[in-house]
Amino acid sequence: MAEEQPKAEHEVEHGGEHAGEHDGGHAEGHGESKGPPDAMSHIADKVMFGLSADGNVVWKPYGDHGGSHVLVAGYAPQQLGPVKLEFTKHMLDVTVVAGVFFALAMAVSQRVVAGLRMNKAPKGALANAFEAVVVFIRDEIVVPVGGHHLGHYTPLFITYFLFILIANLIGMIPEAGTATGNFFVTFGLALSVYLLIWTLGMYNQGPIKYIMHLVPPGTPLLLWPLLFVLEITGPIIKCFVLSVRLFANMIAGHLIIGTILGLTTLAGGMGWLMIGVGVPLAFGIGLLEILVCFLQAYVFTMLAVVFIGAAVHPEH
């Protein structure tokens, strides 16, 4: 018994230290520090639930604020190679965006099919809005920029435009995540463009002809290897920049709004001043962000048309 008492005291000391560390970290996570809240909290990815090593589903193992410190005792995620079996907030965002896109597409397609059966044009605000988007992308982006030979690929570019637009607009809802504010999401979109450059280029020109056309005809033989390497790496750089552009533009507005609203937590007269000035300013930037949502969807789609159109028909 005499030996157990020091051991118990030792455990209490260490337990108290760990509890203090946990409480301190928890307080920082809840923004109880003197500084303003973290502007990244709205756009940061967070684990919603994970599959633990013992096969149980654990909800919010890292707490409401995300992070890397496990708050659920004994939780260790199962891994499939390097991939952790966890479902994050941005995964949920992408799922919601895909679901909304699918539901809208099905609703419009049913209206169109019903109209065709009655030999009438589809009616309704939703059908008219989709028709306007389709005509705009085909007649103002795909055909003028990529050429008439790219017109039959219009559904592909409609998918890019609407998916990015819906993701951007959902990200404007408070407490909703911004899927296009995750670099891995934008990188996946850009990677699909890169794969389409090679796939559609080889499909339309033939593999040998496509590779030979990477270097312009008449190039001196000594410069041919250098230009070939540049033309191989060119699409990689273009698509990487494509992903960074979308990611950076969508994250910037949220950071600005979060920072301005965070300044309203200042004490004293400065806090009231920031409420009177910062809230209207944040509202104005929010309206500007809605314009950016449409603009970034347009820019990504247009650049995708340029890159894929150059691969399908290099003379354009």
PDB file of C-alpha atoms in Angstrom:
ATOM      1  CA  MET A   1       0.000   0.000   0.000  1.00  0.00           C
ATOM      2  CA  ALA A   2       2.881   2.328   0.748  1.00  0.00           C
ATOM      3  CA  GLU A   3       4.217   1.801  -2.745  1.00  0.00           C
ATOM      4  CA  GLU A   4       0.850   2.336  -4.431  1.00  0.00           C
ATOM      5  CA  GLN A   5       0.293   5.809  -2.948  1.00  0.00           C
ATOM      6  CA  PRO A   6       3.255   7.511  -4.691  1.00  0.00           C
ATOM      7  CA  LYS A   7       2.235   5.774  -7.906  1.00  0.00           C
ATOM      8  CA  ALA A   8      -1.297   7.136  -7.580  1.00  0.00           C
ATOM      9  CA  GLU A   9       0.030  10.616  -6.845  1.00  0.00           C
ATOM     10  CA  HIS A  10       2.292  10.337  -9.909  1.00  0.00           C
ATOM     11  CA  GLU A  11      -0.681   9.412 -12.076  1.00  0.00           C
ATOM     12  CA  VAL A  12      -2.731  12.299 -10.704  1.00  0.00           C
ATOM     13  CA  GLU A  13       0.066  14.730 -11.451  1.00  0.00           C
ATOM     14  CA  HIS A  14       0.412  13.516 -15.022  1.00  0.00           C
ATOM     15  CA  GLY A  15      -3.353  13.330 -15.414  1.00  0.00           C
ATOM     16  CA  GLY A  16      -3.635  16.885 -14.235  1.00  0.00           C
ATOM     17  CA  GLU A  17      -0.948  18.000 -16.629  1.00  0.00           C
ATOM     18  CA  HIS A  18      -2.634  16.239 -19.560  1.00  0.00           C
ATOM     19  CA  ALA A  19      -6.005  17.627 -18.485  1.00  0.00           C
ATOM     20  CA  GLY A  20      -4.552  21.096 -18.383  1.00  0.00           C
ATOM     21  CA  GLU A  21      -3.052  20.647 -21.800  1.00  0.00           C
ATOM     22  CA  HIS A  22      -6.344  19.281 -23.113  1.00  0.00           C
ATOM     23  CA  ASP A  23      -8.357  22.107 -21.587  1.00  0.00           C
ATOM     24  CA  GLY A  24      -5.950  24.677 -22.945  1.00  0.00           C
ATOM     25  CA  GLY A  25      -6.096  23.200 -26.416  1.00  0.00           C
ATOM     26  CA  HIS A  26      -9.874  22.950 -26.179  1.00  0.00           C
ATOM     27  CA  ALA A  27     -10.117  26.587 -25.133  1.00  0.00           C
ATOM     28  CA  GLU A  28      -7.935  27.650 -28.033  1.00  0.00           C
ATOM     29  CA  GLY A  29     -10.049  25.565 -30.395  1.00  0.00           C
ATOM     30  CA  HIS A  30     -13.164  27.377 -29.192  1.00  0.00           C
ATOM     31  CA  GLY A  31     -11.602  30.756 -29.802  1.00  0.00           C
ATOM     32  CA  GLU A  32     -11.385  31.765 -26.145  1.00  0.00           C
ATOM     33  CA  SER A  33      -8.034  33.404 -26.663  1.00  0.00           C
ATOM     34  CA  LYS A  34      -7.764  37.178 -26.776  1.00  0.00           C
ATOM     35  CA  GLY A  35      -7.214  37.297 -30.520  1.00  0.00           C
ATOM     36  CA  PRO A  36      -9.971  37.259 -33.149  1.00  0.00           C
ATOM     37  CA  PRO A  37     -11.379  33.923 -34.360  1.00  0.00           C
ATOM     38  CA  ASP A  38      -9.526  32.017 -37.044  1.00  0.00           C
ATOM     39  CA  ALA A  39     -10.729  33.089 -40.490  1.00  0.00           C
ATOM     40  CA  MET A  40      -9.931  29.614 -41.813  1.00  0.00           C
ATOM     41  CA  SER A  41     -12.581  27.954 -39.634  1.00  0.00           C
ATOM     42  CA  HIS A  42     -15.277  28.322 -42.322  1.00  0.00           C
ATOM     43  CA  ILE A  43     -13.267  26.795 -45.153  1.00  0.00           C
ATOM     44  CA  ALA A  44     -11.043  24.323 -43.289  1.00  0.00           C
ATOM     45  CA  ASP A  45     -11.778  20.632 -43.836  1.00  0.00           C
ATOM     46  CA  LYS A  46     -12.998  18.661 -40.794  1.00  0.00           C
ATOM     47  CA  VAL A  47     -13.526  14.957 -40.197  1.00  0.00           C
ATOM     48  CA  MET A  48     -17.236  14.228 -39.777  1.00  0.00           C
ATOM     49  CA  PHE A  49     -16.812  10.570 -38.831  1.00  0.00           C
ATOM     50  CA  GLY A  50     -14.218   7.852 -39.149  1.00  0.00           C
ATOM     51  CA  LEU A  51     -13.973   4.075 -39.066  1.00  0.00           C
ATOM     52  CA  SER A  52     -11.809   3.103 -36.101  1.00  0.00           C
ATOM     53  CA  ALA A  53      -9.346   0.218 -36.044  1.00  0.00           C
ATOM     54  CA  ASP A  54     -11.843  -1.918 -34.087  1.00  0.00           C
ATOM     55  CA  GLY A  55     -14.526  -1.434 -36.755  1.00  0.00           C
ATOM     56  CA  ASN A  56     -16.681   1.157 -34.976  1.00  0.00           C
ATOM     57  CA  VAL A  57     -17.929   4.376 -36.537  1.00  0.00           C
ATOM     58  CA  VAL A  58     -16.721   7.352 -34.465  1.00  0.00           C
ATOM     59  CA  TRP A  59     -18.418  10.735 -34.940  1.00  0.00           C
ATOM     60  CA  LYS A  60     -16.209  13.839 -34.915  1.00  0.00           C
ATOM     61  CA  PRO A  61     -13.122  12.121 -33.483  1.00  0.00           C
ATOM     62  CA  TYR A  62     -11.178  15.405 -33.666  1.00  0.00           C
ATOM     63  CA  GLY A  63     -13.978  17.552 -32.242  1.00  0.00           C
ATOM     64  CA  ASP A  64     -16.084  20.266 -33.860  1.00  0.00           C
ATOM     65  CA  HIS A  65     -13.061  22.317 -34.833  1.00  0.00           C
ATOM     66  CA  GLY A  66     -11.084  19.645 -36.655  1.00  0.00           C
ATOM     67  CA  GLY A  67      -7.342  19.639 -36.145  1.00  0.00           C
ATOM     68  CA  SER A  68      -5.015  16.676 -35.717  1.00  0.00           C
ATOM     69  CA  HIS A  69      -5.439  15.975 -31.981  1.00  0.00           C
ATOM     70  CA  VAL A  70      -7.750  13.039 -31.298  1.00  0.00           C
ATOM     71  CA  LEU A  71     -10.391  13.934 -28.700  1.00  0.00           C
ATOM     72  CA  VAL A  72     -12.084  10.517 -28.580  1.00  0.00           C
ATOM     73  CA  ALA A  73     -10.198   8.116 -26.353  1.00  0.00           C
ATOM     74  CA  GLY A  74      -8.764   5.094 -28.129  1.00  0.00           C
ATOM     75  CA  TYR A  75      -9.639   6.277 -31.626  1.00  0.00           C
ATOM     76  CA  ALA A  76      -7.260   5.256 -34.389  1.00  0.00           C
ATOM     77  CA  PRO A  77      -8.596   5.343 -37.973  1.00  0.00           C
ATOM     78  CA  GLN A  78      -8.472   2.321 -40.203  1.00  0.00           C
ATOM     79  CA  GLN A  79      -6.240   2.798 -43.221  1.00  0.00           C
ATOM     80  CA  LEU A  80      -6.440   1.405 -46.711  1.00  0.00           C
ATOM     81  CA  GLY A  81      -2.804   1.832 -47.652  1.00  0.00           C
ATOM     82  CA  PRO A  82      -2.008   5.532 -47.139  1.00  0.00           C
ATOM     83  CA  VAL A  83      -5.729   6.489 -47.150  1.00  0.00           C
ATOM     84  CA  LYS A  84      -7.518   6.969 -43.823  1.00  0.00           C
ATOM     85  CA  LEU A  85     -11.097   5.685 -43.787  1.00  0.00           C
ATOM     86  CA  GLU A  86     -12.616   8.991 -42.698  1.00  0.00           C
ATOM     87  CA  PHE A  87     -15.440  11.075 -44.137  1.00  0.00           C
ATOM     88  CA  THR A  88     -14.726  14.800 -44.104  1.00  0.00           C
ATOM     89  CA  LYS A  89     -16.786  17.959 -44.457  1.00  0.00           C
ATOM     90  CA  HIS A  90     -15.492  18.629 -47.973  1.00  0.00           C
ATOM     91  CA  MET A  91     -16.405  15.076 -48.999  1.00  0.00           C
ATOM     92  CA  LEU A  92     -19.917  15.877 -47.809  1.00  0.00           C
ATOM     93  CA  ASP A  93     -19.825  19.136 -49.778  1.00  0.00           C
ATOM     94  CA  VAL A  94     -18.874  17.346 -53.006  1.00  0.00           C
ATOM     95  CA  THR A  95     -21.610  14.763 -52.382  1.00  0.00           C
ATOM     96  CA  VAL A  96     -24.209  17.508 -51.860  1.00  0.00           C
ATOM     97  CA  VAL A  97     -23.057  19.366 -54.997  1.00  0.00           C
ATOM     98  CA  ALA A  98     -23.257  16.174 -57.068  1.00  0.00           C
ATOM     99  CA  GLY A  99     -26.705  15.420 -55.615  1.00  0.00           C
ATOM    100  CA  VAL A 100     -28.035  18.913 -56.374  1.00  0.00           C
ATOM    101  CA  PHE A 101     -26.573  18.781 -59.883  1.00  0.00           C
ATOM    102  CA  PHE A 102     -28.126  15.350 -60.518  1.00  0.00           C
ATOM    103  CA  ALA A 103     -31.529  16.411 -59.150  1.00  0.00           C
ATOM    104  CA  LEU A 104     -31.614  19.563 -61.295  1.00  0.00           C
ATOM    105  CA  ALA A 105     -30.502  17.665 -64.405  1.00  0.00           C
ATOM    106  CA  MET A 106     -33.154  14.979 -63.886  1.00  0.00           C
ATOM    107  CA  ALA A 107     -35.900  17.564 -63.316  1.00  0.00           C
ATOM    108  CA  VAL A 108     -34.992  19.458 -66.485  1.00  0.00           C
ATOM    109  CA  SER A 109     -34.608  16.285 -68.576  1.00  0.00           C
ATOM    110  CA  GLN A 110     -38.072  15.099 -67.512  1.00  0.00           C
ATOM    111  CA  ARG A 111     -39.559  18.432 -68.568  1.00  0.00           C
ATOM    112  CA  VAL A 112     -37.788  18.232 -71.928  1.00  0.00           C
ATOM    113  CA  VAL A 113     -38.917  14.633 -72.558  1.00  0.00           C
ATOM    114  CA  ALA A 114     -42.495  15.514 -71.592  1.00  0.00           C
ATOM    115  CA  GLY A 115     -42.417  18.493 -73.935  1.00  0.00           C
ATOM    116  CA  LEU A 116     -41.100  16.400 -76.818  1.00  0.00           C
ATOM    117  CA  ARG A 117     -43.856  13.822 -76.349  1.00  0.00           C
ATOM    118  CA  MET A 118     -46.483  16.566 -76.629  1.00  0.00           C
ATOM    119  CA  ASN A 119     -44.539  18.297 -79.428  1.00  0.00           C
ATOM    120  CA  LYS A 120     -44.159  21.394 -77.270  1.00  0.00           C
ATOM    121  CA  ALA A 121     -41.206  23.361 -75.964  1.00  0.00           C
ATOM    122  CA  PRO A 122     -40.494  22.757 -72.272  1.00  0.00           C
ATOM    123  CA  LYS A 123     -41.903  25.459 -70.018  1.00  0.00           C
ATOM    124  CA  GLY A 124     -40.917  26.719 -66.610  1.00  0.00           C
ATOM    125  CA  ALA A 125     -38.251  28.930 -65.055  1.00  0.00           C
ATOM    126  CA  LEU A 126     -35.901  26.001 -64.359  1.00  0.00           C
ATOM    127  CA  ALA A 127     -36.039  24.681 -67.934  1.00  0.00           C
ATOM    128  CA  ASN A 128     -35.538  28.167 -69.349  1.00  0.00           C
ATOM    129  CA  ALA A 129     -32.591  28.818 -67.049  1.00  0.00           C
ATOM    130  CA  PHE A 130     -30.907  25.571 -68.083  1.00  0.00           C
ATOM    131  CA  GLU A 131     -31.563  26.318 -71.730  1.00  0.00           C
ATOM    132  CA  ALA A 132     -29.940  29.728 -71.320  1.00  0.00           C
ATOM    133  CA  VAL A 133     -26.868  28.136 -69.714  1.00  0.00           C
ATOM    134  CA  VAL A 134     -26.577  25.483 -72.419  1.00  0.00           C
ATOM    135  CA  VAL A 135     -26.932  27.986 -75.260  1.00  0.00           C
ATOM    136  CA  PHE A 136     -24.480  30.390 -73.602  1.00  0.00           C
ATOM    137  CA  ILE A 137     -21.788  27.736 -73.120  1.00  0.00           C
ATOM    138  CA  ARG A 138     -22.232  26.345 -76.637  1.00  0.00           C
ATOM    139  CA  ASP A 139     -22.559  29.620 -78.585  1.00  0.00           C
ATOM    140  CA  GLU A 140     -20.359  31.916 -76.478  1.00  0.00           C
ATOM    141  CA  ILE A 141     -17.587  29.621 -75.221  1.00  0.00           C
ATOM    142  CA  VAL A 142     -17.249  26.229 -76.941  1.00  0.00           C
ATOM    143  CA  VAL A 143     -17.828  27.091 -80.605  1.00  0.00           C
ATOM    144  CA  PRO A 144     -16.196  30.570 -80.733  1.00  0.00           C
ATOM    145  CA  VAL A 145     -13.155  29.546 -78.641  1.00  0.00           C
ATOM    146  CA  GLY A 146     -12.694  25.868 -79.477  1.00  0.00           C
ATOM    147  CA  GLY A 147     -14.146  25.757 -82.987  1.00  0.00           C
ATOM    148  CA  HIS A 148     -17.199  24.066 -84.443  1.00  0.00           C
ATOM    149  CA  HIS A 149     -15.473  20.666 -84.261  1.00  0.00           C
ATOM    150  CA  LEU A 150     -15.645  20.924 -80.452  1.00  0.00           C
ATOM    151  CA  GLY A 151     -19.397  21.574 -80.423  1.00  0.00           C
ATOM    152  CA  HIS A 152     -20.390  17.947 -79.811  1.00  0.00           C
ATOM    153  CA  TYR A 153     -18.346  18.009 -76.581  1.00  0.00           C
ATOM    154  CA  THR A 154     -20.571  20.777 -75.174  1.00  0.00           C
ATOM    155  CA  PRO A 155     -22.198  18.503 -72.500  1.00  0.00           C
ATOM    156  CA  LEU A 156     -18.743  17.950 -71.026  1.00  0.00           C
ATOM    157  CA  PHE A 157     -18.135  21.674 -70.571  1.00  0.00           C
ATOM    158  CA  ILE A 158     -21.675  22.202 -69.264  1.00  0.00           C
ATOM    159  CA  THR A 159     -20.827  19.692 -66.543  1.00  0.00           C
ATOM    160  CA  TYR A 160     -17.672  21.609 -65.599  1.00  0.00           C
ATOM    161  CA  PHE A 161     -19.506  24.933 -65.516  1.00  0.00           C
ATOM    162  CA  LEU A 162     -22.533  23.833 -63.505  1.00  0.00           C
ATOM    163  CA  PHE A 163     -20.587  21.663 -61.044  1.00  0.00           C
ATOM    164  CA  ILE A 164     -18.169  24.481 -60.218  1.00  0.00           C
ATOM    165  CA  LEU A 165     -20.943  27.091 -60.100  1.00  0.00           C
ATOM    166  CA  ILE A 166     -23.114  25.033 -57.730  1.00  0.00           C
ATOM    167  CA  ALA A 167     -20.114  24.278 -55.511  1.00  0.00           C
ATOM    168  CA  ASN A 168     -19.174  27.961 -55.387  1.00  0.00           C
ATOM    169  CA  LEU A 169     -22.718  29.116 -54.559  1.00  0.00           C
ATOM    170  CA  ILE A 170     -23.227  26.467 -51.855  1.00  0.00           C
ATOM    171  CA  GLY A 171     -19.962  27.640 -50.306  1.00  0.00           C
ATOM    172  CA  MET A 172     -21.559  31.069 -49.804  1.00  0.00           C
ATOM    173  CA  ILE A 173     -24.101  29.612 -47.351  1.00  0.00           C
ATOM    174  CA  PRO A 174     -23.027  30.169 -43.715  1.00  0.00           C
ATOM    175  CA  GLU A 175     -21.707  27.007 -42.037  1.00  0.00           C
ATOM    176  CA  ALA A 176     -21.639  25.227 -45.400  1.00  0.00           C
ATOM    177  CA  GLY A 177     -18.278  24.081 -46.674  1.00  0.00           C
ATOM    178  CA  THR A 178     -16.640  25.344 -49.837  1.00  0.00           C
ATOM    179  CA  ALA A 179     -15.747  22.342 -51.985  1.00  0.00           C
ATOM    180  CA  THR A 180     -13.803  24.469 -54.465  1.00  0.00           C
ATOM    181  CA  GLY A 181     -11.887  25.936 -51.511  1.00  0.00           C
ATOM    182  CA  ASN A 182     -10.162  22.547 -51.182  1.00  0.00           C
ATOM    183  CA  PHE A 183      -7.081  22.265 -53.386  1.00  0.00           C
ATOM    184  CA  PHE A 184      -7.551  18.525 -53.859  1.00  0.00           C
ATOM    185  CA  VAL A 185     -11.028  19.112 -55.342  1.00  0.00           C
ATOM    186  CA  THR A 186      -9.789  21.743 -57.795  1.00  0.00           C
ATOM    187  CA  PHE A 187      -6.743  19.583 -58.552  1.00  0.00           C
ATOM    188  CA  GLY A 188      -9.063  16.672 -59.371  1.00  0.00           C
ATOM    189  CA  LEU A 189     -11.027  18.875 -61.769  1.00  0.00           C
ATOM    190  CA  ALA A 190      -7.820  20.084 -63.423  1.00  0.00           C
ATOM    191  CA  LEU A 191      -6.495  16.514 -63.585  1.00  0.00           C
ATOM    192  CA  SER A 192      -9.619  15.463 -65.495  1.00  0.00           C
ATOM    193  CA  VAL A 193      -8.917  18.275 -67.986  1.00  0.00           C
ATOM    194  CA  TYR A 194      -5.336  17.027 -68.375  1.00  0.00           C
ATOM    195  CA  LEU A 195      -6.511  13.469 -69.043  1.00  0.00           C
ATOM    196  CA  LEU A 196      -9.061  14.739 -71.571  1.00  0.00           C
ATOM    197  CA  ILE A 197      -6.337  16.684 -73.392  1.00  0.00           C
ATOM    198  CA  TRP A 198      -4.441  13.463 -74.075  1.00  0.00           C
ATOM    199  CA  THR A 199      -7.461  11.192 -74.519  1.00  0.00           C
ATOM    200  CA  LEU A 200      -9.439  13.394 -76.914  1.00  0.00           C
ATOM    201  CA  GLY A 201      -6.265  14.524 -78.690  1.00  0.00           C
ATOM    202  CA  MET A 202      -5.235  10.947 -79.473  1.00  0.00           C
ATOM    203  CA  TYR A 203      -8.825   9.934 -80.244  1.00  0.00           C
ATOM    204  CA  ASN A 204      -9.343  12.691 -82.835  1.00  0.00           C
ATOM    205  CA  GLN A 205      -5.838  12.795 -84.356  1.00  0.00           C
ATOM    206  CA  GLY A 206      -4.538   9.299 -83.688  1.00  0.00           C
ATOM    207  CA  PRO A 207      -1.789   8.529 -81.148  1.00  0.00           C
ATOM    208  CA  ILE A 208       1.182   8.881 -83.535  1.00  0.00           C
ATOM    209  CA  LYS A 209      -0.095  11.992 -85.262  1.00  0.00           C
ATOM    210  CA  TYR A 210      -0.958  13.640 -81.950  1.00  0.00           C
ATOM    211  CA  ILE A 211       2.527  13.049 -80.519  1.00  0.00           C
ATOM    212  CA  MET A 212       4.196  14.223 -83.719  1.00  0.00           C
ATOM    213  CA  HIS A 213       2.091  17.399 -83.732  1.00  0.00           C
ATOM    214  CA  LEU A 214       3.269  18.352 -80.249  1.00  0.00           C
ATOM    215  CA  VAL A 215       6.285  20.004 -81.891  1.00  0.00           C
ATOM    216  CA  PRO A 216       5.449  22.452 -84.721  1.00  0.00           C
ATOM    217  CA  PRO A 217       6.495  21.255 -88.207  1.00  0.00           C
ATOM    218  CA  GLY A 218       9.710  22.779 -89.506  1.00  0.00           C
ATOM    219  CA  THR A 219      11.415  22.898 -86.108  1.00  0.00           C
ATOM    220  CA  PRO A 220      15.214  22.447 -86.391  1.00  0.00           C
ATOM    221  CA  LEU A 221      16.313  18.950 -85.471  1.00  0.00           C
ATOM    222  CA  LEU A 222      18.577  20.162 -82.653  1.00  0.00           C
ATOM    223  CA  LEU A 223      15.694  22.024 -81.008  1.00  0.00           C
ATOM    224  CA  TRP A 224      13.177  19.218 -81.473  1.00  0.00           C
ATOM    225  CA  PRO A 225      14.000  17.315 -78.207  1.00  0.00           C
ATOM    226  CA  LEU A 226      13.898  20.506 -76.143  1.00  0.00           C
ATOM    227  CA  LEU A 227      10.578  21.642 -77.605  1.00  0.00           C
ATOM    228  CA  PHE A 228       9.141  18.135 -77.211  1.00  0.00           C
ATOM    229  CA  VAL A 229       9.926  18.168 -73.486  1.00  0.00           C
ATOM    230  CA  LEU A 230       8.423  21.657 -73.176  1.00  0.00           C
ATOM    231  CA  GLU A 231       5.265  20.582 -74.993  1.00  0.00           C
ATOM    232  CA  ILE A 232       4.955  17.499 -72.771  1.00  0.00           C
ATOM    233  CA  THR A 233       5.269  19.526 -69.567  1.00  0.00           C
ATOM    234  CA  GLY A 234       3.155  22.419 -70.878  1.00  0.00           C
ATOM    235  CA  PRO A 235      -0.269  20.811 -70.237  1.00  0.00           C
ATOM    236  CA  ILE A 236       0.878  19.759 -66.758  1.00  0.00           C
ATOM    237  CA  ILE A 237       1.773  23.340 -65.856  1.00  0.00           C
ATOM    238  CA  LYS A 238      -1.388  24.737 -67.457  1.00  0.00           C
ATOM    239  CA  CYS A 239      -3.688  22.364 -65.572  1.00  0.00           C
ATOM    240  CA  PHE A 240      -1.839  22.916 -62.292  1.00  0.00           C
ATOM    241  CA  VAL A 241      -2.282  26.661 -62.668  1.00  0.00           C
ATOM    242  CA  LEU A 242      -5.932  26.012 -63.551  1.00  0.00           C
ATOM    243  CA  SER A 243      -6.451  24.264 -60.206  1.00  0.00           C
ATOM    244  CA  VAL A 244      -4.544  26.893 -58.211  1.00  0.00           C
ATOM    245  CA  ARG A 245      -6.487  29.757 -59.824  1.00  0.00           C
ATOM    246  CA  LEU A 246      -9.875  28.324 -58.882  1.00  0.00           C
ATOM    247  CA  PHE A 247      -8.731  27.346 -55.377  1.00  0.00           C
ATOM    248  CA  ALA A 248      -7.069  30.695 -54.617  1.00  0.00           C
ATOM    249  CA  ASN A 249      -9.935  32.841 -55.886  1.00  0.00           C
ATOM    250  CA  MET A 250     -12.573  30.910 -53.948  1.00  0.00           C
ATOM    251  CA  ILE A 251     -10.601  30.863 -50.702  1.00  0.00           C
ATOM    252  CA  ALA A 252      -9.578  34.532 -50.832  1.00  0.00           C
ATOM    253  CA  GLY A 253     -13.052  36.019 -50.444  1.00  0.00           C
ATOM    254  CA  HIS A 254     -13.896  33.778 -47.490  1.00  0.00           C
ATOM    255  CA  LEU A 255     -10.644  34.711 -45.766  1.00  0.00           C
ATOM    256  CA  ILE A 256     -11.333  38.428 -46.215  1.00  0.00           C
ATOM    257  CA  ILE A 257     -14.902  38.155 -44.907  1.00  0.00           C
ATOM    258  CA  GLY A 258     -13.814  35.969 -41.980  1.00  0.00           C
ATOM    259  CA  THR A 259     -11.029  38.367 -41.045  1.00  0.00           C
ATOM    260  CA  ILE A 260     -13.301  41.428 -41.163  1.00  0.00           C
ATOM    261  CA  LEU A 261     -16.001  39.776 -39.068  1.00  0.00           C
ATOM    262  CA  GLY A 262     -13.344  38.492 -36.666  1.00  0.00           C
ATOM    263  CA  LEU A 263     -12.291  42.074 -35.948  1.00  0.00           C
ATOM    264  CA  THR A 264     -15.764  42.775 -34.576  1.00  0.00           C
ATOM    265  CA  THR A 265     -14.774  40.774 -31.462  1.00  0.00           C
ATOM    266  CA  LEU A 266     -12.345  43.497 -30.414  1.00  0.00           C
ATOM    267  CA  ALA A 267     -13.083  44.969 -26.991  1.00  0.00           C
ATOM    268  CA  GLY A 268     -14.203  48.507 -26.295  1.00  0.00           C
ATOM    269  CA  GLY A 269     -15.041  51.132 -28.851  1.00  0.00           C
ATOM    270  CA  MET A 270     -12.999  49.458 -31.589  1.00  0.00           C
ATOM    271  CA  GLY A 271     -15.378  46.501 -31.513  1.00  0.00           C
ATOM    272  CA  TRP A 272     -18.447  48.721 -32.030  1.00  0.00           C
ATOM    273  CA  LEU A 273     -16.602  50.617 -34.742  1.00  0.00           C
ATOM    274  CA  MET A 274     -15.834  47.386 -36.600  1.00  0.00           C
ATOM    275  CA  ILE A 275     -19.444  46.255 -36.232  1.00  0.00           C
ATOM    276  CA  GLY A 276     -20.651  49.502 -37.810  1.00  0.00           C
ATOM    277  CA  VAL A 277     -18.053  49.481 -40.573  1.00  0.00           C
ATOM    278  CA  GLY A 278     -17.025  45.835 -40.917  1.00  0.00           C
ATOM    279  CA  VAL A 279     -20.457  44.216 -41.220  1.00  0.00           C
ATOM    280  CA  PRO A 280     -21.590  46.372 -44.199  1.00  0.00           C
ATOM    281  CA  LEU A 281     -18.144  45.903 -45.734  1.00  0.00           C
ATOM    282  CA  ALA A 282     -18.351  42.137 -45.308  1.00  0.00           C
ATOM    283  CA  PHE A 283     -21.843  42.190 -46.837  1.00  0.00           C
ATOM    284  CA  GLY A 284     -20.540  44.099 -49.864  1.00  0.00           C
ATOM    285  CA  ILE A 285     -17.665  41.668 -50.305  1.00  0.00           C
ATOM    286  CA  GLY A 286     -20.179  38.816 -50.025  1.00  0.00           C
ATOM    287  CA  LEU A 287     -22.143  40.265 -52.937  1.00  0.00           C
ATOM    288  CA  LEU A 288     -18.909  40.551 -54.895  1.00  0.00           C
ATOM    289  CA  GLU A 289     -18.175  36.913 -54.053  1.00  0.00           C
ATOM    290  CA  ILE A 290     -21.419  35.873 -55.762  1.00  0.00           C
ATOM    291  CA  LEU A 291     -20.120  37.503 -58.942  1.00  0.00           C
ATOM    292  CA  VAL A 292     -16.798  35.700 -58.454  1.00  0.00           C
ATOM    293  CA  CYS A 293     -18.684  32.378 -58.184  1.00  0.00           C
ATOM    294  CA  PHE A 294     -20.036  32.835 -61.721  1.00  0.00           C
ATOM    295  CA  LEU A 295     -16.796  34.333 -63.049  1.00  0.00           C
ATOM    296  CA  GLN A 296     -14.582  31.481 -61.836  1.00  0.00           C
ATOM    297  CA  ALA A 297     -16.918  28.850 -63.279  1.00  0.00           C
ATOM    298  CA  TYR A 298     -16.762  30.719 -66.589  1.00  0.00           C
ATOM    299  CA  VAL A 299     -12.955  31.091 -66.539  1.00  0.00           C
ATOM    300  CA  PHE A 300     -12.339  27.418 -65.705  1.00  0.00           C
ATOM    301  CA  THR A 301     -14.719  26.282 -68.460  1.00  0.00           C
ATOM    302  CA  MET A 302     -13.259  28.642 -71.047  1.00  0.00           C
ATOM    303  CA  LEU A 303      -9.656  27.587 -70.310  1.00  0.00           C
ATOM    304  CA  ALA A 304     -10.692  23.933 -70.433  1.00  0.00           C
ATOM    305  CA  VAL A 305     -12.151  24.604 -73.886  1.00  0.00           C
ATOM    306  CA  VAL A 306      -8.893  26.290 -74.980  1.00  0.00           C
ATOM    307  CA  PHE A 307      -6.672  23.447 -73.771  1.00  0.00           C
ATOM    308  CA  ILE A 308      -8.832  20.597 -75.060  1.00  0.00           C
ATOM    309  CA  GLY A 309      -9.599  22.389 -78.333  1.00  0.00           C
ATOM    310  CA  ALA A 310      -5.878  22.851 -79.015  1.00  0.00           C
ATOM    311  CA  ALA A 311      -5.355  19.124 -78.487  1.00  0.00           C
ATOM    312  CA  VAL A 312      -8.282  18.038 -80.671  1.00  0.00           C
ATOM    313  CA  HIS A 313      -7.313  20.331 -83.548  1.00  0.00           C
ATOM    314  CA  PRO A 314      -3.854  21.879 -83.101  1.00  0.00           C
ATOM    315  CA  GLU A 315      -4.348  24.424 -85.912  1.00  0.00           C
ATOM    316  CA  HIS A 316      -6.801  26.198 -83.591  1.00  0.00           C
TER     317      HIS A 316
END
